[in-house]
PDB file of C-alpha atoms in Angstrom:
ATOM      1  CA  MET H   1       0.000   0.000   0.000  1.00 45.00           C
ATOM      2  CA  LYS H   2       2.876   2.370   0.847  1.00 41.00           C
ATOM      3  CA  ASN H   3       4.375   1.699  -2.570  1.00 44.00           C
ATOM      4  CA  LYS H   4       1.065   2.646  -4.211  1.00 40.00           C
ATOM      5  CA  PHE H   5       0.972   6.028  -2.419  1.00 39.00           C
ATOM      6  CA  LEU H   6       4.636   6.616  -3.219  1.00 41.00           C
ATOM      7  CA  LEU H   7       4.083   6.004  -6.924  1.00 41.00           C
ATOM      8  CA  LEU H   8       0.955   8.188  -6.895  1.00 41.00           C
ATOM      9  CA  GLY H   9       2.875  11.003  -5.203  1.00 44.00           C
ATOM     10  CA  ILE H  10       5.675  10.826  -7.740  1.00 41.00           C
ATOM     11  CA  ALA H  11       3.174  10.919 -10.590  1.00 43.00           C
ATOM     12  CA  LEU H  12       1.350  13.972  -9.139  1.00 42.00           C
ATOM     13  CA  ALA H  13       4.597  15.768  -8.510  1.00 44.00           C
ATOM     14  CA  ALA H  14       5.702  15.160 -12.062  1.00 44.00           C
ATOM     15  CA  LEU H  15       2.392  16.462 -13.449  1.00 42.00           C
ATOM     16  CA  THR H  16       2.307  19.613 -11.350  1.00 44.00           C
ATOM     17  CA  ALA H  17       5.897  20.410 -12.290  1.00 42.00           C
ATOM     18  CA  CYS H  18       4.867  20.624 -15.948  1.00 43.00           C
ATOM     19  CA  LYS H  19       2.885  23.682 -17.055  1.00 41.00           C
ATOM     20  CA  THR H  20       1.407  22.037 -20.137  1.00 41.00           C
ATOM     21  CA  ALA H  21       1.879  18.830 -22.067  1.00 41.00           C
ATOM     22  CA  SER H  22       3.666  20.814 -24.770  1.00 42.00           C
ATOM     23  CA  THR H  23       6.328  22.002 -22.335  1.00 43.00           C
ATOM     24  CA  LEU H  24       7.328  18.478 -21.293  1.00 43.00           C
ATOM     25  CA  GLN H  25      10.990  17.877 -21.942  1.00 51.00           C
ATOM     26  CA  LEU H  26      13.097  14.793 -21.614  1.00 48.00           C
ATOM     27  CA  ALA H  27      15.712  14.959 -18.899  1.00 52.00           C
ATOM     28  CA  GLN H  28      19.258  14.980 -20.110  1.00 61.00           C
ATOM     29  CA  VAL H  29      20.848  11.612 -19.811  1.00 58.00           C
ATOM     30  CA  GLN H  30      24.471  11.642 -18.807  1.00 64.00           C
ATOM     31  CA  PRO H  31      26.546   8.752 -20.147  1.00 66.00           C
ATOM     32  CA  GLN H  32      28.161   6.631 -17.449  1.00 66.00           C
ATOM     33  CA  LYS H  33      31.269   4.531 -17.534  1.00 64.00           C
ATOM     34  CA  ASN H  34      30.650   0.798 -17.870  1.00 67.00           C
ATOM     35  CA  ILE H  35      31.829  -1.313 -14.963  1.00 63.00           C
ATOM     36  CA  SER H  36      33.546  -4.493 -16.063  1.00 64.00           C
ATOM     37  CA  ILE H  37      32.726  -7.527 -13.926  1.00 63.00           C
ATOM     38  CA  ASN H  38      36.025  -9.355 -13.535  1.00 66.00           C
ATOM     39  CA  ASN H  39      38.579 -10.377 -10.901  1.00 66.00           C
ATOM     40  CA  GLU H  40      39.578  -6.745 -10.386  1.00 63.00           C
ATOM     41  CA  LEU H  41      36.108  -5.855  -9.077  1.00 57.00           C
ATOM     42  CA  LYS H  42      36.364  -5.746  -5.290  1.00 64.00           C
ATOM     43  CA  ASN H  43      33.887  -7.472  -3.008  1.00 66.00           C
ATOM     44  CA  ASP H  44      31.474  -5.433  -0.951  1.00 68.00           C
ATOM     45  CA  GLU H  45      32.917  -6.253   2.480  1.00 74.00           C
ATOM     46  CA  GLU H  46      29.689  -5.522   4.342  1.00 70.00           C
ATOM     47  CA  PHE H  47      27.693  -7.741   2.005  1.00 67.00           C
ATOM     48  CA  VAL H  48      30.269 -10.528   2.347  1.00 69.00           C
ATOM     49  CA  LYS H  49      29.971 -10.346   6.132  1.00 68.00           C
ATOM     50  CA  VAL H  50      26.187 -10.625   5.946  1.00 69.00           C
ATOM     51  CA  ILE H  51      26.108 -13.685   3.694  1.00 70.00           C
ATOM     52  CA  GLU H  52      29.116 -15.504   5.172  1.00 69.00           C
ATOM     53  CA  PRO H  53      27.132 -17.419   7.881  1.00 64.00           C
ATOM     54  CA  TYR H  54      24.631 -18.590   5.272  1.00 67.00           C
ATOM     55  CA  LYS H  55      27.435 -19.577   2.889  1.00 63.00           C
ATOM     56  CA  GLN H  56      29.141 -21.620   5.603  1.00 71.00           C
ATOM     57  CA  LYS H  57      25.878 -23.383   6.449  1.00 70.00           C
ATOM     58  CA  LEU H  58      25.184 -24.130   2.769  1.00 69.00           C
ATOM     59  CA  ASP H  59      28.738 -25.377   2.170  1.00 71.00           C
ATOM     60  CA  LYS H  60      28.500 -27.689   5.181  1.00 72.00           C
ATOM     61  CA  GLU H  61      25.213 -29.128   3.938  1.00 85.00           C
ATOM     62  CA  MET H  62      26.363 -29.534   0.329  1.00 92.00           C
ATOM     63  CA  ASN H  63      29.605 -31.231   1.333  1.00 95.00           C
ATOM     64  CA  GLN H  64      27.936 -33.945   3.391  1.00 96.00           C
ATOM     65  CA  LYS H  65      28.571 -37.499   2.245  1.00 97.00           C
ATOM     66  CA  ILE H  66      25.420 -39.321   1.130  1.00 97.00           C
ATOM     67  CA  SER H  67      26.915 -42.428  -0.485  1.00 98.00           C
ATOM     68  CA  HIS H  68      30.064 -43.938  -2.007  1.00 98.00           C
ATOM     69  CA  THR H  69      31.119 -45.473  -5.311  1.00 98.00           C
ATOM     70  CA  SER H  70      34.183 -47.558  -6.141  1.00 97.00           C
ATOM     71  CA  VAL H  71      33.906 -46.751  -9.859  1.00 97.00           C
ATOM     72  CA  ASP H  72      33.544 -43.586 -11.895  1.00 97.00           C
ATOM     73  CA  LEU H  73      29.905 -42.951 -12.743  1.00 98.00           C
ATOM     74  CA  THR H  74      29.850 -41.648 -16.310  1.00 97.00           C
ATOM     75  CA  LYS H  75      27.301 -40.838 -19.008  1.00 96.00           C
ATOM     76  CA  GLN H  76      29.313 -42.099 -21.969  1.00 94.00           C
ATOM     77  CA  GLY H  77      28.141 -44.990 -24.124  1.00 94.00           C
ATOM     78  CA  ASP H  78      24.740 -46.382 -25.046  1.00 96.00           C
ATOM     79  CA  ASN H  79      24.432 -48.109 -21.647  1.00 97.00           C
ATOM     80  CA  SER H  80      26.325 -45.726 -19.364  1.00 97.00           C
ATOM     81  CA  ASN H  81      26.502 -46.794 -15.734  1.00 97.00           C
ATOM     82  CA  LEU H  82      25.298 -43.409 -14.445  1.00 98.00           C
ATOM     83  CA  GLY H  83      22.469 -43.350 -17.005  1.00 98.00           C
ATOM     84  CA  ASN H  84      21.365 -46.863 -16.042  1.00 97.00           C
ATOM     85  CA  LEU H  85      21.591 -46.002 -12.337  1.00 98.00           C
ATOM     86  CA  LEU H  86      19.467 -42.858 -12.562  1.00 98.00           C
ATOM     87  CA  ALA H  87      16.929 -44.539 -14.852  1.00 98.00           C
ATOM     88  CA  ASP H  88      16.637 -47.351 -12.276  1.00 98.00           C
ATOM     89  CA  TYR H  89      16.189 -44.812  -9.450  1.00 98.00           C
ATOM     90  CA  THR H  90      13.464 -43.119 -11.523  1.00 98.00           C
ATOM     91  CA  PHE H  91      11.743 -46.454 -12.049  1.00 98.00           C
ATOM     92  CA  GLU H  92      11.933 -47.514  -8.384  1.00 98.00           C
ATOM     93  CA  GLY H  93      10.739 -44.186  -6.984  1.00 98.00           C
ATOM     94  CA  ALA H  94       7.939 -43.842  -9.518  1.00 98.00           C
ATOM     95  CA  ASP H  95       6.868 -47.462  -8.982  1.00 98.00           C
ATOM     96  CA  ALA H  96       6.597 -46.930  -5.217  1.00 98.00           C
ATOM     97  CA  TRP H  97       4.472 -43.800  -5.762  1.00 98.00           C
ATOM     98  CA  THR H  98       2.260 -45.504  -8.353  1.00 98.00           C
ATOM     99  CA  LYS H  99       1.614 -48.542  -6.162  1.00 98.00           C
ATOM    100  CA  LYS H 100       0.573 -46.265  -3.304  1.00 98.00           C
ATOM    101  CA  ASN H 101      -1.480 -43.716  -5.231  1.00 98.00           C
ATOM    102  CA  LEU H 102      -2.802 -45.564  -8.287  1.00 98.00           C
ATOM    103  CA  ASN H 103      -2.670 -49.163  -7.119  1.00 98.00           C
ATOM    104  CA  LYS H 104      -0.707 -49.901 -10.304  1.00 98.00           C
ATOM    105  CA  ASN H 105       2.846 -50.877 -11.220  1.00 98.00           C
ATOM    106  CA  VAL H 106       5.244 -48.811 -13.299  1.00 98.00           C
ATOM    107  CA  ASP H 107       6.317 -50.822 -16.337  1.00 98.00           C
ATOM    108  CA  ALA H 108       9.384 -48.883 -17.438  1.00 98.00           C
ATOM    109  CA  ALA H 109      11.285 -45.607 -17.044  1.00 98.00           C
ATOM    110  CA  LEU H 110      12.937 -43.282 -19.533  1.00 98.00           C
ATOM    111  CA  ILE H 111      15.077 -40.192 -18.910  1.00 98.00           C
ATOM    112  CA  ASN H 112      17.216 -38.063 -21.226  1.00 97.00           C
ATOM    113  CA  ILE H 113      21.001 -38.135 -21.276  1.00 97.00           C
ATOM    114  CA  GLY H 114      21.065 -34.369 -21.792  1.00 96.00           C
ATOM    115  CA  GLY H 115      19.428 -33.897 -18.394  1.00 96.00           C
ATOM    116  CA  ILE H 116      22.428 -35.573 -16.742  1.00 97.00           C
ATOM    117  CA  ARG H 117      24.779 -32.614 -16.697  1.00 96.00           C
ATOM    118  CA  THR H 118      28.008 -34.157 -15.421  1.00 97.00           C
ATOM    119  CA  THR H 119      29.634 -37.299 -14.035  1.00 97.00           C
ATOM    120  CA  ILE H 120      30.445 -38.511 -10.513  1.00 98.00           C
ATOM    121  CA  GLY H 121      33.999 -39.617  -9.790  1.00 97.00           C
ATOM    122  CA  LYS H 122      34.766 -42.692  -7.684  1.00 97.00           C
ATOM    123  CA  GLY H 123      34.912 -42.068  -3.964  1.00 97.00           C
ATOM    124  CA  ASP H 124      32.493 -40.308  -1.649  1.00 97.00           C
ATOM    125  CA  ILE H 125      29.312 -39.032  -3.252  1.00 98.00           C
ATOM    126  CA  LEU H 126      28.454 -35.634  -1.796  1.00 97.00           C
ATOM    127  CA  LEU H 127      25.092 -33.915  -1.780  1.00 97.00           C
ATOM    128  CA  LYS H 128      26.454 -31.240  -4.098  1.00 96.00           C
ATOM    129  CA  SER H 129      27.385 -33.976  -6.588  1.00 96.00           C
ATOM    130  CA  VAL H 130      23.706 -34.720  -7.175  1.00 97.00           C
ATOM    131  CA  PHE H 131      22.902 -31.014  -7.593  1.00 96.00           C
ATOM    132  CA  GLU H 132      25.665 -30.813 -10.210  1.00 97.00           C
ATOM    133  CA  VAL H 133      24.366 -33.906 -12.015  1.00 97.00           C
ATOM    134  CA  MET H 134      20.732 -32.726 -11.902  1.00 96.00           C
ATOM    135  CA  PRO H 135      20.524 -28.915 -11.524  1.00 95.00           C
ATOM    136  CA  PHE H 136      16.973 -28.737 -12.889  1.00 94.00           C
ATOM    137  CA  GLU H 137      13.655 -28.776 -11.025  1.00 95.00           C
ATOM    138  CA  ASN H 138      12.142 -31.491 -13.208  1.00 97.00           C
ATOM    139  CA  GLU H 139       9.233 -33.522 -11.846  1.00 98.00           C
ATOM    140  CA  VAL H 140       8.617 -37.251 -12.149  1.00 98.00           C
ATOM    141  CA  ILE H 141       5.622 -37.875 -14.418  1.00 98.00           C
ATOM    142  CA  ILE H 142       3.793 -41.149 -15.020  1.00 98.00           C
ATOM    143  CA  VAL H 143       2.504 -41.470 -18.585  1.00 98.00           C
ATOM    144  CA  LYS H 144      -0.257 -44.029 -19.078  1.00 98.00           C
ATOM    145  CA  MET H 145      -0.053 -45.365 -22.635  1.00 98.00           C
ATOM    146  CA  LYS H 146      -1.722 -48.044 -24.724  1.00 97.00           C
ATOM    147  CA  GLY H 147       0.659 -50.720 -25.906  1.00 97.00           C
ATOM    148  CA  SER H 148      -0.200 -49.858 -29.489  1.00 97.00           C
ATOM    149  CA  ASP H 149       1.026 -46.276 -28.894  1.00 97.00           C
ATOM    150  CA  LEU H 150       4.390 -47.420 -27.546  1.00 97.00           C
ATOM    151  CA  GLN H 151       5.526 -48.115 -31.090  1.00 96.00           C
ATOM    152  CA  GLY H 152       6.287 -44.407 -31.304  1.00 97.00           C
ATOM    153  CA  LEU H 153       8.771 -44.761 -28.428  1.00 98.00           C
ATOM    154  CA  PHE H 154      10.605 -47.634 -30.103  1.00 98.00           C
ATOM    155  CA  ASP H 155      10.590 -45.901 -33.491  1.00 97.00           C
ATOM    156  CA  TYR H 156      12.096 -42.818 -31.823  1.00 97.00           C
ATOM    157  CA  TYR H 157      15.068 -44.831 -30.566  1.00 97.00           C
ATOM    158  CA  ALA H 158      15.481 -46.610 -33.898  1.00 96.00           C
ATOM    159  CA  LYS H 159      15.541 -43.285 -35.724  1.00 96.00           C
ATOM    160  CA  THR H 160      17.713 -41.245 -33.327  1.00 96.00           C
ATOM    161  CA  GLN H 161      19.841 -43.994 -31.748  1.00 95.00           C
ATOM    162  CA  VAL H 162      20.507 -41.567 -28.904  1.00 96.00           C
ATOM    163  CA  ASN H 163      21.646 -43.030 -25.570  1.00 96.00           C
ATOM    164  CA  ASN H 164      18.726 -41.724 -23.518  1.00 98.00           C
ATOM    165  CA  PRO H 165      18.795 -44.038 -20.456  1.00 98.00           C
ATOM    166  CA  VAL H 166      15.986 -46.542 -19.896  1.00 98.00           C
ATOM    167  CA  SER H 167      14.985 -48.982 -17.179  1.00 98.00           C
ATOM    168  CA  HIS H 168      13.013 -52.229 -17.736  1.00 98.00           C
ATOM    169  CA  LEU H 169      13.174 -51.620 -21.480  1.00 98.00           C
ATOM    170  CA  TYR H 170      15.222 -53.397 -24.141  1.00 98.00           C
ATOM    171  CA  ILE H 171      15.532 -51.834 -27.575  1.00 98.00           C
ATOM    172  CA  GLU H 172      17.522 -53.468 -30.347  1.00 97.00           C
ATOM    173  CA  THR H 173      18.165 -52.037 -33.783  1.00 97.00           C
ATOM    174  CA  ASN H 174      20.181 -53.049 -36.827  1.00 95.00           C
ATOM    175  CA  ASN H 175      21.325 -50.274 -39.157  1.00 93.00           C
ATOM    176  CA  GLY H 176      18.545 -48.044 -37.882  1.00 92.00           C
ATOM    177  CA  GLN H 177      15.819 -50.661 -38.185  1.00 95.00           C
ATOM    178  CA  LEU H 178      14.006 -51.882 -35.075  1.00 97.00           C
ATOM    179  CA  THR H 179      14.614 -55.602 -34.578  1.00 97.00           C
ATOM    180  CA  GLN H 180      13.410 -56.176 -31.003  1.00 97.00           C
ATOM    181  CA  SER H 181      11.500 -54.224 -28.326  1.00 97.00           C
ATOM    182  CA  LEU H 182      10.719 -55.558 -24.859  1.00 98.00           C
ATOM    183  CA  ILE H 183       9.217 -54.301 -21.605  1.00 97.00           C
ATOM    184  CA  ASN H 184      10.261 -56.324 -18.571  1.00 94.00           C
ATOM    185  CA  GLY H 185      11.639 -58.937 -20.956  1.00 95.00           C
ATOM    186  CA  LYS H 186       8.321 -59.409 -22.746  1.00 97.00           C
ATOM    187  CA  PRO H 187       6.929 -58.206 -26.093  1.00 97.00           C
ATOM    188  CA  VAL H 188       4.469 -55.337 -25.904  1.00 97.00           C
ATOM    189  CA  ASN H 189       0.780 -56.220 -25.742  1.00 97.00           C
ATOM    190  CA  SER H 190      -0.949 -53.675 -27.978  1.00 96.00           C
ATOM    191  CA  ASP H 191      -4.186 -53.847 -25.954  1.00 96.00           C
ATOM    192  CA  GLN H 192      -2.559 -53.408 -22.531  1.00 97.00           C
ATOM    193  CA  ASP H 193      -2.157 -50.160 -20.602  1.00 98.00           C
ATOM    194  CA  TYR H 194       1.444 -49.394 -19.674  1.00 98.00           C
ATOM    195  CA  TYR H 195       2.739 -46.898 -17.100  1.00 98.00           C
ATOM    196  CA  ILE H 196       5.982 -45.207 -18.113  1.00 98.00           C
ATOM    197  CA  ALA H 197       7.935 -43.030 -15.660  1.00 98.00           C
ATOM    198  CA  THR H 198       9.731 -40.030 -17.120  1.00 98.00           C
ATOM    199  CA  SER H 199      10.319 -36.315 -16.497  1.00 98.00           C
ATOM    200  CA  ASP H 200       7.837 -33.503 -17.085  1.00 98.00           C
ATOM    201  CA  TYR H 201      10.202 -32.125 -19.737  1.00 98.00           C
ATOM    202  CA  LEU H 202      10.026 -35.311 -21.801  1.00 98.00           C
ATOM    203  CA  ALA H 203       6.325 -35.923 -21.102  1.00 98.00           C
ATOM    204  CA  LEU H 204       5.653 -32.533 -22.703  1.00 97.00           C
ATOM    205  CA  GLY H 205       7.542 -33.532 -25.846  1.00 97.00           C
ATOM    206  CA  GLY H 206      11.049 -32.367 -24.927  1.00 97.00           C
ATOM    207  CA  ASP H 207      13.923 -33.784 -27.009  1.00 97.00           C
ATOM    208  CA  ASN H 208      11.299 -34.355 -29.716  1.00 97.00           C
ATOM    209  CA  MET H 209       9.641 -37.201 -27.765  1.00 98.00           C
ATOM    210  CA  LYS H 210       6.251 -36.455 -29.277  1.00 97.00           C
ATOM    211  CA  PHE H 211       5.062 -40.020 -28.747  1.00 97.00           C
ATOM    212  CA  PHE H 212       4.247 -39.181 -25.114  1.00 98.00           C
ATOM    213  CA  SER H 213       1.422 -36.897 -26.312  1.00 97.00           C
ATOM    214  CA  LYS H 214      -0.653 -40.009 -27.068  1.00 97.00           C
ATOM    215  CA  GLY H 215      -0.689 -40.942 -23.387  1.00 98.00           C
ATOM    216  CA  GLU H 216      -2.215 -39.555 -20.204  1.00 98.00           C
ATOM    217  CA  SER H 217       0.277 -37.671 -18.025  1.00 98.00           C
ATOM    218  CA  ILE H 218      -0.055 -38.114 -14.261  1.00 98.00           C
ATOM    219  CA  SER H 219       1.772 -35.723 -11.934  1.00 98.00           C
ATOM    220  CA  THR H 220       3.555 -37.183  -8.897  1.00 98.00           C
ATOM    221  CA  GLY H 221       4.819 -33.977  -7.285  1.00 98.00           C
ATOM    222  CA  ILE H 222       8.229 -35.646  -6.863  1.00 98.00           C
ATOM    223  CA  ARG H 223      11.342 -33.823  -8.032  1.00 98.00           C
ATOM    224  CA  LEU H 224      13.779 -36.051  -9.890  1.00 98.00           C
ATOM    225  CA  ARG H 225      16.744 -34.642  -7.979  1.00 97.00           C
ATOM    226  CA  ASP H 226      15.044 -35.242  -4.624  1.00 97.00           C
ATOM    227  CA  LEU H 227      14.352 -38.809  -5.701  1.00 98.00           C
ATOM    228  CA  PHE H 228      17.991 -39.356  -6.674  1.00 98.00           C
ATOM    229  CA  ILE H 229      19.192 -37.937  -3.349  1.00 97.00           C
ATOM    230  CA  GLU H 230      16.809 -40.231  -1.460  1.00 97.00           C
ATOM    231  CA  TYR H 231      18.068 -43.341  -3.255  1.00 97.00           C
ATOM    232  CA  PHE H 232      21.736 -42.401  -2.957  1.00 98.00           C
ATOM    233  CA  LYS H 233      21.206 -42.018   0.793  1.00 97.00           C
ATOM    234  CA  LYS H 234      19.560 -45.453   0.937  1.00 96.00           C
ATOM    235  CA  THR H 235      22.626 -47.085  -0.619  1.00 94.00           C
ATOM    236  CA  SER H 236      25.921 -46.804   1.264  1.00 95.00           C
ATOM    237  CA  GLU H 237      27.838 -48.336  -1.668  1.00 97.00           C
ATOM    238  CA  VAL H 238      26.524 -47.627  -5.167  1.00 97.00           C
ATOM    239  CA  VAL H 239      26.950 -50.500  -7.621  1.00 95.00           C
ATOM    240  CA  PRO H 240      25.323 -49.498 -10.927  1.00 93.00           C
ATOM    241  CA  ASN H 241      23.851 -52.014 -13.343  1.00 92.00           C
ATOM    242  CA  THR H 242      25.848 -52.353 -16.556  1.00 91.00           C
ATOM    243  CA  ASP H 243      23.456 -54.574 -18.482  1.00 95.00           C
ATOM    244  CA  VAL H 244      22.680 -53.864 -22.136  1.00 97.00           C
ATOM    245  CA  ARG H 245      19.386 -52.053 -22.600  1.00 98.00           C
ATOM    246  CA  LEU H 246      20.047 -50.160 -25.817  1.00 98.00           C
ATOM    247  CA  ASN H 247      21.596 -52.375 -28.468  1.00 97.00           C
ATOM    248  CA  PHE H 248      22.248 -50.308 -31.576  1.00 97.00           C
ATOM    249  CA  THR H 249      23.993 -52.622 -34.090  1.00 94.00           C
ATOM    250  CA  GLY H 250      25.502 -50.814 -37.055  1.00 90.00           C
ATOM    251  CA  LYS H 251      25.099 -47.425 -35.376  1.00 87.00           C
ATOM    252  CA  LYS H 252      26.549 -44.635 -37.472  1.00 75.00           C
TER     253      LYS H 252
END
């Protein structure tokens, strides 16, 4: 309310200072020197003092150990160990939510490799490591799809041959042609309803995954990063699955 009166007062003062509309003149604008933001720019000491306690608290929290790995967790390759791990975490977390809230099982999970922003080196896994891997606020979405509509998912992989991580899916291609597609080790039943866990970004057609538009998107309210943190904390020693899920023979 105070801001409203302040703005009104400024407006009235400006109007009364002008005799007529024709006498309005633009104020002279004086050019100012640009300030380059670089290492030579000094810190505001008072500001630094104010934020220092909060910075120390944040650093302490972010540097806490939440798990451990004896191998480097990377995103390279069609079946990267970090990609497989995070796809499995997505599946497990989404499946638990779906059992509780929908009385259904999740059939598979799919995330995008581009959403995994970095790797995790062997040793202690810190909280900040997960924030670096997943800096986005993406939500876990369950997409209910008819088996007949899942052909679009398999065709997408056959066409792009991109290493977007999957869980409980097996996709095999030969020179860009789909040769085998399985969910939980079984062929797709075209008449069955399937529940696929993914991110809100992909469910909305991100990375050109338009096939999800044929399904019904169900919001879980769970952030992917929070889910990953929860599952890292549950596992004192991370041992990622290295099984083959994407088998692109003759990939160019």
